[in-house]
PDB file of C-alpha atoms in Angstrom:
ATOM      1  CA  MET R   1      91.991  95.520  80.437  1.00 75.00           C
ATOM      2  CA  LYS R   2      95.096  97.544  81.239  1.00 82.00           C
ATOM      3  CA  LEU R   3      94.797 101.107  80.000  1.00 88.00           C
ATOM      4  CA  SER R   4      96.706 104.341  80.371  1.00 89.00           C
ATOM      5  CA  ALA R   5      94.931 107.259  82.028  1.00 90.00           C
ATOM      6  CA  ASN R   6      94.438 108.964  78.656  1.00 92.00           C
ATOM      7  CA  GLU R   7      93.139 105.809  77.011  1.00 91.00           C
ATOM      8  CA  PHE R   8      90.597 105.362  79.785  1.00 93.00           C
ATOM      9  CA  ILE R   9      89.397 108.988  79.813  1.00 91.00           C
ATOM     10  CA  ASN R  10      89.087 109.094  76.017  1.00 92.00           C
ATOM     11  CA  ALA R  11      87.543 105.645  75.594  1.00 92.00           C
ATOM     12  CA  PRO R  12      84.062 105.997  74.026  1.00 92.00           C
ATOM     13  CA  GLU R  13      82.867 102.996  76.041  1.00 94.00           C
ATOM     14  CA  LYS R  14      83.915 102.381  79.626  1.00 96.00           C
ATOM     15  CA  ARG R  15      83.614  98.903  81.107  1.00 97.00           C
ATOM     16  CA  LEU R  16      84.396  98.309  84.753  1.00 97.00           C
ATOM     17  CA  THR R  17      84.472  95.369  87.155  1.00 98.00           C
ATOM     18  CA  LEU R  18      84.163  96.625  90.736  1.00 97.00           C
ATOM     19  CA  LEU R  19      86.097  94.608  93.285  1.00 96.00           C
ATOM     20  CA  GLY R  20      85.834  94.866  97.073  1.00 95.00           C
ATOM     21  CA  MET R  21      83.851  93.992 100.177  1.00 93.00           C
ATOM     22  CA  SER R  22      80.121  94.627 100.253  1.00 88.00           C
ATOM     23  CA  GLY R  23      79.591  98.120 101.653  1.00 89.00           C
ATOM     24  CA  VAL R  24      82.878  99.567 100.438  1.00 92.00           C
ATOM     25  CA  GLY R  25      81.288 101.915  97.872  1.00 91.00           C
ATOM     26  CA  LYS R  26      80.713  99.903  94.691  1.00 92.00           C
ATOM     27  CA  THR R  27      77.059 100.901  94.399  1.00 88.00           C
ATOM     28  CA  HIS R  28      77.926 104.528  95.211  1.00 90.00           C
ATOM     29  CA  LEU R  29      80.425 104.569  92.343  1.00 94.00           C
ATOM     30  CA  ALA R  30      77.953 102.988  89.938  1.00 91.00           C
ATOM     31  CA  LYS R  31      75.231 105.492  90.814  1.00 91.00           C
ATOM     32  CA  LEU R  32      77.547 108.476  90.340  1.00 93.00           C
ATOM     33  CA  LEU R  33      78.656 107.316  86.903  1.00 94.00           C
ATOM     34  CA  SER R  34      75.080 106.568  85.867  1.00 91.00           C
ATOM     35  CA  LYS R  35      74.041 110.141  86.604  1.00 89.00           C
ATOM     36  CA  GLN R  36      76.186 111.350  83.700  1.00 88.00           C
ATOM     37  CA  ASP R  37      75.986 108.534  81.134  1.00 90.00           C
ATOM     38  CA  ALA R  38      73.918 105.420  80.598  1.00 94.00           C
ATOM     39  CA  TYR R  39      75.550 102.298  82.015  1.00 95.00           C
ATOM     40  CA  PHE R  40      74.455  98.692  81.824  1.00 96.00           C
ATOM     41  CA  HIS R  41      74.531  97.593  85.473  1.00 95.00           C
ATOM     42  CA  TYR R  42      75.367  93.902  85.806  1.00 96.00           C
ATOM     43  CA  SER R  43      74.796  92.656  89.345  1.00 95.00           C
ATOM     44  CA  GLY R  44      76.695  89.455  90.013  1.00 96.00           C
ATOM     45  CA  ASP R  45      74.749  88.674  93.196  1.00 95.00           C
ATOM     46  CA  TYR R  46      71.431  89.152  91.405  1.00 96.00           C
ATOM     47  CA  ARG R  47      72.343  86.817  88.539  1.00 97.00           C
ATOM     48  CA  ILE R  48      73.605  84.175  90.963  1.00 97.00           C
ATOM     49  CA  GLY R  49      70.258  84.133  92.753  1.00 97.00           C
ATOM     50  CA  ALA R  50      67.992  84.659  89.756  1.00 97.00           C
ATOM     51  CA  GLN R  51      69.688  82.251  87.371  1.00 97.00           C
ATOM     52  CA  TYR R  52      72.122  79.741  88.788  1.00 98.00           C
ATOM     53  CA  LEU R  53      70.733  79.198  92.279  1.00 98.00           C
ATOM     54  CA  ASN R  54      67.074  79.821  91.457  1.00 97.00           C
ATOM     55  CA  ASN R  55      66.039  76.158  91.416  1.00 97.00           C
ATOM     56  CA  ASP R  56      67.960  75.394  94.603  1.00 97.00           C
ATOM     57  CA  ILE R  57      66.423  78.400  96.354  1.00 97.00           C
ATOM     58  CA  LEU R  58      62.924  77.320  95.353  1.00 96.00           C
ATOM     59  CA  ALA R  59      63.555  73.686  96.325  1.00 95.00           C
ATOM     60  CA  ASN R  60      64.731  74.804  99.753  1.00 94.00           C
ATOM     61  CA  VAL R  61      61.657  76.976 100.311  1.00 94.00           C
ATOM     62  CA  ILE R  62      59.309  74.239  99.080  1.00 94.00           C
ATOM     63  CA  ASP R  63      60.904  71.729 101.454  1.00 93.00           C
ATOM     64  CA  ARG R  64      60.325  74.143 104.340  1.00 92.00           C
ATOM     65  CA  VAL R  65      56.715  74.744 103.294  1.00 93.00           C
ATOM     66  CA  LYS R  66      56.032  70.997 103.068  1.00 94.00           C
ATOM     67  CA  GLN R  67      56.869  70.638 106.748  1.00 94.00           C
ATOM     68  CA  ASP R  68      53.432  72.130 107.367  1.00 95.00           C
ATOM     69  CA  ASP R  69      50.796  69.571 106.303  1.00 95.00           C
ATOM     70  CA  TRP R  70      48.189  72.226 105.524  1.00 96.00           C
ATOM     71  CA  LEU R  71      50.536  74.218 103.273  1.00 94.00           C
ATOM     72  CA  LYS R  72      51.860  70.992 101.755  1.00 94.00           C
ATOM     73  CA  SER R  73      48.378  69.969 100.608  1.00 95.00           C
ATOM     74  CA  LEU R  74      47.719  73.395  99.080  1.00 94.00           C
ATOM     75  CA  LEU R  75      51.028  73.277  97.262  1.00 93.00           C
ATOM     76  CA  GLU R  76      50.560  69.747  95.949  1.00 93.00           C
ATOM     77  CA  ASN R  77      47.078  70.420  94.585  1.00 94.00           C
ATOM     78  CA  GLU R  78      48.428  73.625  92.994  1.00 92.00           C
ATOM     79  CA  SER R  79      46.209  75.944  95.049  1.00 94.00           C
ATOM     80  CA  ILE R  80      49.336  77.967  95.784  1.00 92.00           C
ATOM     81  CA  SER R  81      52.643  78.435  94.032  1.00 92.00           C
ATOM     82  CA  ILE R  82      56.068  79.679  95.096  1.00 93.00           C
ATOM     83  CA  GLN R  83      58.290  82.095  93.180  1.00 93.00           C
ATOM     84  CA  ASN R  84      61.712  83.562  93.774  1.00 94.00           C
ATOM     85  CA  ASN R  85      61.094  87.310  93.537  1.00 94.00           C
ATOM     86  CA  ILE R  86      64.725  88.327  93.841  1.00 93.00           C
ATOM     87  CA  THR R  87      65.633  91.858  92.680  1.00 93.00           C
ATOM     88  CA  PHE R  88      68.748  94.024  92.470  1.00 87.00           C
ATOM     89  CA  ASP R  89      67.728  95.702  95.733  1.00 88.00           C
ATOM     90  CA  ASN R  90      66.418  92.621  97.535  1.00 93.00           C
ATOM     91  CA  LEU R  91      68.691  89.593  97.531  1.00 93.00           C
ATOM     92  CA  SER R  92      67.162  88.069 100.651  1.00 94.00           C
ATOM     93  CA  SER R  93      66.170  84.770  99.052  1.00 95.00           C
ATOM     94  CA  ALA R  94      69.741  84.043  97.907  1.00 96.00           C
ATOM     95  CA  SER R  95      71.142  85.108 101.253  1.00 96.00           C
ATOM     96  CA  ALA R  96      68.664  82.926 103.136  1.00 95.00           C
ATOM     97  CA  PHE R  97      69.600  79.934 100.974  1.00 97.00           C
ATOM     98  CA  LEU R  98      73.318  80.413 101.646  1.00 97.00           C
ATOM     99  CA  GLY R  99      72.536  80.437 105.353  1.00 97.00           C
ATOM    100  CA  LYS R 100      74.788  80.307 108.415  1.00 98.00           C
ATOM    101  CA  VAL R 101      76.561  77.318 109.880  1.00 98.00           C
ATOM    102  CA  GLY R 102      75.730  76.139 113.374  1.00 98.00           C
ATOM    103  CA  ASN R 103      72.991  74.977 115.710  1.00 98.00           C
ATOM    104  CA  PRO R 104      69.817  74.112 113.705  1.00 97.00           C
ATOM    105  CA  GLU R 105      67.660  75.089 116.693  1.00 97.00           C
ATOM    106  CA  LEU R 106      69.071  78.618 116.344  1.00 97.00           C
ATOM    107  CA  GLY R 107      68.571  78.731 112.573  1.00 96.00           C
ATOM    108  CA  GLY R 108      71.940  77.274 111.639  1.00 98.00           C
ATOM    109  CA  LEU R 109      72.777  74.686 109.001  1.00 98.00           C
ATOM    110  CA  PRO R 110      74.560  71.371 109.593  1.00 97.00           C
ATOM    111  CA  ILE R 111      78.141  71.561 108.358  1.00 98.00           C
ATOM    112  CA  ASP R 112      77.584  69.111 105.458  1.00 97.00           C
ATOM    113  CA  GLU R 113      74.595  71.056 104.136  1.00 98.00           C
ATOM    114  CA  PHE R 114      76.349  74.374 104.684  1.00 98.00           C
ATOM    115  CA  THR R 115      79.428  73.325 102.721  1.00 98.00           C
ATOM    116  CA  ARG R 116      77.200  71.906  99.959  1.00 98.00           C
ATOM    117  CA  ARG R 117      75.511  75.277  99.565  1.00 98.00           C
ATOM    118  CA  GLN R 118      78.859  77.064  99.695  1.00 98.00           C
ATOM    119  CA  ALA R 119      80.074  74.896  96.811  1.00 98.00           C
ATOM    120  CA  LEU R 120      76.918  75.636  94.808  1.00 98.00           C
ATOM    121  CA  HIS R 121      77.417  79.361  95.387  1.00 98.00           C
ATOM    122  CA  LYS R 122      81.045  79.209  94.248  1.00 98.00           C
ATOM    123  CA  GLN R 123      80.159  77.468  90.984  1.00 98.00           C
ATOM    124  CA  ALA R 124      77.289  79.897  90.426  1.00 98.00           C
ATOM    125  CA  GLU R 125      79.596  82.874  90.950  1.00 98.00           C
ATOM    126  CA  ILE R 126      82.214  81.476  88.586  1.00 98.00           C
ATOM    127  CA  GLN R 127      79.637  81.015  85.819  1.00 98.00           C
ATOM    128  CA  THR R 128      78.109  84.427  86.536  1.00 98.00           C
ATOM    129  CA  MET R 129      81.473  86.131  86.036  1.00 98.00           C
ATOM    130  CA  LEU R 130      82.184  84.120  82.876  1.00 98.00           C
ATOM    131  CA  ASP R 131      78.847  85.433  81.546  1.00 98.00           C
ATOM    132  CA  VAL R 132      80.112  89.030  81.614  1.00 98.00           C
ATOM    133  CA  PRO R 133      81.318  89.121  77.959  1.00 98.00           C
ATOM    134  CA  SER R 134      77.918  87.976  76.670  1.00 98.00           C
ATOM    135  CA  PHE R 135      76.179  90.659  78.732  1.00 98.00           C
ATOM    136  CA  ILE R 136      78.565  93.298  77.389  1.00 98.00           C
ATOM    137  CA  THR R 137      77.457  92.237  73.907  1.00 97.00           C
ATOM    138  CA  ARG R 138      73.818  92.370  75.001  1.00 96.00           C
ATOM    139  CA  ALA R 139      74.328  95.871  76.390  1.00 96.00           C
ATOM    140  CA  GLN R 140      75.860  97.024  73.103  1.00 96.00           C
ATOM    141  CA  GLN R 141      72.932  95.560  71.175  1.00 96.00           C
ATOM    142  CA  GLN R 142      70.645  97.623  73.392  1.00 95.00           C
ATOM    143  CA  GLY R 143      72.646 100.734  72.581  1.00 95.00           C
ATOM    144  CA  THR R 144      74.565 100.958  75.865  1.00 95.00           C
ATOM    145  CA  GLY R 145      78.323 100.702  75.500  1.00 94.00           C
ATOM    146  CA  ASN R 146      79.211 101.600  79.075  1.00 96.00           C
ATOM    147  CA  PHE R 147      79.167  98.628  81.427  1.00 97.00           C
ATOM    148  CA  ILE R 148      79.569  98.078  85.180  1.00 97.00           C
ATOM    149  CA  ASN R 149      80.077  94.611  86.601  1.00 97.00           C
ATOM    150  CA  ASP R 150      79.120  94.998  90.269  1.00 95.00           C
ATOM    151  CA  ALA R 151      80.823  91.838  91.512  1.00 95.00           C
ATOM    152  CA  GLY R 152      80.197  90.237  94.891  1.00 92.00           C
ATOM    153  CA  GLY R 153      82.660  90.593  97.729  1.00 94.00           C
ATOM    154  CA  SER R 154      83.619  86.933  97.382  1.00 96.00           C
ATOM    155  CA  LEU R 155      85.012  87.321  93.852  1.00 97.00           C
ATOM    156  CA  CYS R 156      88.531  87.207  95.300  1.00 97.00           C
ATOM    157  CA  GLU R 157      87.762  83.831  96.913  1.00 96.00           C
ATOM    158  CA  LEU R 158      87.168  82.000  93.624  1.00 96.00           C
ATOM    159  CA  ASP R 159      90.887  81.497  92.929  1.00 93.00           C
ATOM    160  CA  ASN R 160      89.970  80.948  89.299  1.00 97.00           C
ATOM    161  CA  GLU R 161      92.384  82.426  86.781  1.00 97.00           C
ATOM    162  CA  ASP R 162      89.950  81.889  83.888  1.00 98.00           C
ATOM    163  CA  VAL R 163      87.510  84.202  85.641  1.00 98.00           C
ATOM    164  CA  TYR R 164      90.081  86.904  86.378  1.00 98.00           C
ATOM    165  CA  LYS R 165      91.595  86.752  82.883  1.00 98.00           C
ATOM    166  CA  THR R 166      88.133  86.950  81.288  1.00 98.00           C
ATOM    167  CA  LEU R 167      87.183  89.973  83.364  1.00 98.00           C
ATOM    168  CA  ALA R 168      90.547  91.642  82.692  1.00 97.00           C
ATOM    169  CA  LYS R 169      90.188  91.057  78.953  1.00 97.00           C
ATOM    170  CA  HIS R 170      86.735  92.596  78.689  1.00 97.00           C
ATOM    171  CA  THR R 171      86.663  95.129  81.539  1.00 97.00           C
ATOM    172  CA  THR R 172      88.889  97.308  83.684  1.00 97.00           C
ATOM    173  CA  ILE R 173      89.130  95.719  87.133  1.00 97.00           C
ATOM    174  CA  LEU R 174      88.912  98.344  89.852  1.00 97.00           C
ATOM    175  CA  TYR R 175      89.606  97.427  93.469  1.00 97.00           C
ATOM    176  CA  ILE R 176      88.009  99.769  96.007  1.00 97.00           C
ATOM    177  CA  ARG R 177      90.302  99.468  99.018  1.00 96.00           C
ATOM    178  CA  ALA R 178      88.586 100.024 102.361  1.00 95.00           C
ATOM    179  CA  SER R 179      90.089 102.651 104.641  1.00 92.00           C
ATOM    180  CA  LYS R 180      90.561 101.897 108.350  1.00 93.00           C
ATOM    181  CA  THR R 181      87.421 103.911 109.068  1.00 93.00           C
ATOM    182  CA  ASN R 182      85.519 102.007 106.396  1.00 93.00           C
ATOM    183  CA  GLU R 183      86.767  98.682 107.762  1.00 95.00           C
ATOM    184  CA  SER R 184      85.566  99.625 111.235  1.00 95.00           C
ATOM    185  CA  THR R 185      82.138 100.453 109.815  1.00 95.00           C
ATOM    186  CA  LEU R 186      81.964  97.110 107.989  1.00 95.00           C
ATOM    187  CA  ILE R 187      82.938  95.220 111.144  1.00 96.00           C
ATOM    188  CA  GLU R 188      80.412  97.144 113.231  1.00 96.00           C
ATOM    189  CA  ARG R 189      77.679  96.346 110.707  1.00 94.00           C
ATOM    190  CA  ALA R 190      78.585  92.666 110.861  1.00 95.00           C
ATOM    191  CA  GLN R 191      78.271  92.798 114.642  1.00 96.00           C
ATOM    192  CA  THR R 192      74.803  94.331 114.595  1.00 96.00           C
ATOM    193  CA  HIS R 193      73.503  92.606 111.451  1.00 95.00           C
ATOM    194  CA  PRO R 194      75.353  89.307 110.958  1.00 96.00           C
ATOM    195  CA  LYS R 195      74.468  87.989 107.521  1.00 95.00           C
ATOM    196  CA  PRO R 196      75.249  84.848 105.514  1.00 97.00           C
ATOM    197  CA  LEU R 197      78.617  84.931 103.777  1.00 97.00           C
ATOM    198  CA  TYR R 198      80.667  82.852 101.373  1.00 97.00           C
ATOM    199  CA  TYR R 199      83.911  81.427 102.777  1.00 97.00           C
ATOM    200  CA  GLN R 200      86.763  79.739 100.971  1.00 96.00           C
ATOM    201  CA  GLY R 201      86.651  76.086 102.035  1.00 96.00           C
ATOM    202  CA  GLU R 202      90.091  75.798 103.622  1.00 97.00           C
ATOM    203  CA  PHE R 203      89.696  79.112 105.452  1.00 98.00           C
ATOM    204  CA  LEU R 204      86.314  78.052 106.834  1.00 98.00           C
ATOM    205  CA  GLN R 205      87.592  74.742 108.174  1.00 98.00           C
ATOM    206  CA  GLU R 206      90.567  76.432 109.846  1.00 98.00           C
ATOM    207  CA  GLN R 207      88.396  79.083 111.488  1.00 98.00           C
ATOM    208  CA  LEU R 208      85.790  76.578 112.661  1.00 98.00           C
ATOM    209  CA  ALA R 209      88.529  74.610 114.423  1.00 98.00           C
ATOM    210  CA  VAL R 210      89.812  77.760 116.129  1.00 98.00           C
ATOM    211  CA  TYR R 211      86.306  78.848 117.161  1.00 98.00           C
ATOM    212  CA  LEU R 212      85.436  75.448 118.615  1.00 98.00           C
ATOM    213  CA  ALA R 213      88.665  75.388 120.635  1.00 98.00           C
ATOM    214  CA  GLU R 214      88.279  78.963 121.904  1.00 98.00           C
ATOM    215  CA  ASN R 215      84.696  78.348 123.009  1.00 98.00           C
ATOM    216  CA  GLN R 216      85.303  74.844 124.374  1.00 98.00           C
ATOM    217  CA  LEU R 217      82.810  73.297 121.965  1.00 98.00           C
ATOM    218  CA  THR R 218      82.980  69.810 120.501  1.00 97.00           C
ATOM    219  CA  TYR R 219      80.661  69.978 117.485  1.00 97.00           C
ATOM    220  CA  VAL R 220      79.788  72.562 114.852  1.00 98.00           C
ATOM    221  CA  ALA R 221      76.126  71.907 115.717  1.00 97.00           C
ATOM    222  CA  GLN R 222      76.776  73.577 119.075  1.00 98.00           C
ATOM    223  CA  ILE R 223      77.781  76.884 117.473  1.00 98.00           C
ATOM    224  CA  ASN R 224      75.514  79.913 117.707  1.00 98.00           C
ATOM    225  CA  PRO R 225      75.248  80.908 113.995  1.00 98.00           C
ATOM    226  CA  ASP R 226      75.100  84.674 114.546  1.00 98.00           C
ATOM    227  CA  ALA R 227      77.880  84.614 117.137  1.00 98.00           C
ATOM    228  CA  PHE R 228      80.129  82.784 114.681  1.00 98.00           C
ATOM    229  CA  VAL R 229      79.487  85.339 111.912  1.00 98.00           C
ATOM    230  CA  ARG R 230      80.301  88.176 114.323  1.00 98.00           C
ATOM    231  CA  TRP R 231      83.509  86.426 115.351  1.00 98.00           C
ATOM    232  CA  ILE R 232      84.716  85.436 111.892  1.00 98.00           C
ATOM    233  CA  PHE R 233      83.965  88.628 109.959  1.00 98.00           C
ATOM    234  CA  PRO R 234      87.092  90.612 110.985  1.00 97.00           C
ATOM    235  CA  ARG R 235      89.161  87.533 110.156  1.00 98.00           C
ATOM    236  CA  LEU R 236      87.424  87.195 106.796  1.00 98.00           C
ATOM    237  CA  LEU R 237      88.212  90.831 106.050  1.00 97.00           C
ATOM    238  CA  GLU R 238      91.917  90.302 106.749  1.00 97.00           C
ATOM    239  CA  HIS R 239      91.848  87.045 104.760  1.00 98.00           C
ATOM    240  CA  ARG R 240      90.409  88.762 101.694  1.00 97.00           C
ATOM    241  CA  LYS R 241      92.540  91.917 101.637  1.00 97.00           C
ATOM    242  CA  PRO R 242      95.703  90.352 100.154  1.00 97.00           C
ATOM    243  CA  LYS R 243      93.566  88.464  97.648  1.00 97.00           C
ATOM    244  CA  TYR R 244      91.963  91.699  96.430  1.00 97.00           C
ATOM    245  CA  GLU R 245      95.356  93.344  96.242  1.00 97.00           C
ATOM    246  CA  GLN R 246      96.877  90.507  94.234  1.00 97.00           C
ATOM    247  CA  ILE R 247      94.073  90.634  91.663  1.00 97.00           C
ATOM    248  CA  ALA R 248      94.374  94.414  91.402  1.00 97.00           C
ATOM    249  CA  GLN R 249      98.157  94.298  91.018  1.00 96.00           C
ATOM    250  CA  GLN R 250      98.038  91.631  88.332  1.00 96.00           C
ATOM    251  CA  TYR R 251      94.925  92.606  86.415  1.00 96.00           C
ATOM    252  CA  GLY R 252      93.660  96.046  87.410  1.00 96.00           C
ATOM    253  CA  TYR R 253      93.931  99.145  89.559  1.00 97.00           C
ATOM    254  CA  THR R 254      93.240 100.332  93.091  1.00 97.00           C
ATOM    255  CA  ILE R 255      91.415 103.351  94.494  1.00 97.00           C
ATOM    256  CA  ASP R 256      90.741 104.150  98.163  1.00 96.00           C
ATOM    257  CA  SER R 257      87.233 104.218  99.572  1.00 95.00           C
ATOM    258  CA  GLU R 258      87.803 107.550 101.353  1.00 94.00           C
ATOM    259  CA  ASP R 259      88.805 109.175  98.053  1.00 95.00           C
ATOM    260  CA  LEU R 260      85.740 107.679  96.383  1.00 95.00           C
ATOM    261  CA  TYR R 261      83.402 109.025  99.078  1.00 93.00           C
ATOM    262  CA  GLN R 262      84.724 112.527  98.381  1.00 94.00           C
ATOM    263  CA  CYS R 263      83.439 112.296  94.799  1.00 94.00           C
ATOM    264  CA  ARG R 264      80.102 113.936  94.077  1.00 94.00           C
ATOM    265  CA  ARG R 265      80.065 113.848  90.275  1.00 94.00           C
ATOM    266  CA  ALA R 266      80.823 111.320  87.560  1.00 94.00           C
ATOM    267  CA  ASP R 267      83.763 113.302  86.205  1.00 93.00           C
ATOM    268  CA  GLU R 268      85.384 113.228  89.654  1.00 95.00           C
ATOM    269  CA  VAL R 269      85.053 109.440  89.755  1.00 96.00           C
ATOM    270  CA  LEU R 270      86.581 109.115  86.290  1.00 95.00           C
ATOM    271  CA  GLU R 271      89.466 111.377  87.295  1.00 95.00           C
ATOM    272  CA  LEU R 272      90.021 109.270  90.404  1.00 96.00           C
ATOM    273  CA  ILE R 273      90.187 106.092  88.320  1.00 96.00           C
ATOM    274  CA  ALA R 274      92.487 107.734  85.770  1.00 96.00           C
ATOM    275  CA  GLY R 275      94.751 108.819  88.607  1.00 96.00           C
ATOM    276  CA  ALA R 276      95.106 105.216  89.718  1.00 96.00           C
ATOM    277  CA  MET R 277      96.109 104.264  86.191  1.00 94.00           C
ATOM    278  CA  SER R 278      98.857 106.846  86.074  1.00 86.00           C
TER     279      SER R 278
END
């Protein structure tokens, strides 16, 4: 929702959707605000893994377990069971399901399976964001009017106007723009700890073609999964930046990560957001 600085500061209930790459300061902002007032913290990544991808995550794990005959027999006679113990602070099961594309012998996924999982993740994220209004109502019923939608970094990749309009109607969309220093830190982290990521389909196909040509490879199955993530991440960052900016310009506001990191109290964060509105 578009608000003036005064309307935002004086609003009895503050509802935010945080937009930006993972690691840009969304959790830091949420924690600072929560120190002053109670906020309902809605984690998009958690709901994706706990609700919409839960069955697929479990099916994938069960298929892997059944490759061992001994474990398969224990599972089939119900001596053991498998659960998805995903939490706000541990999203490993969802990340492992999303996986990385490339050589299966190096832990990669075949391109057809990888793109299938990417499509499942996109639909799960769309539904997760469309669930925000119902969770705002749930928060109010629990006595918490303040609400933070901690959206995943791939929100800008959905290209779904229904999602963006819904979020803009019920929350204030706040884009945390990474500084050059912050971008360098994100890229360095991707180099040392390459993790599964969501890619827009057309972007992925274009980058795979470039990577194969640059490395004189013929098939995606020849790609080292971690090496590809390291290579593509800076390109993904540049690909997403104009998408974030377009959403913020049309539906919300922008603050800089360096300014956010200077904040130590909730009132400083609120003043920073109000400044962006004015």
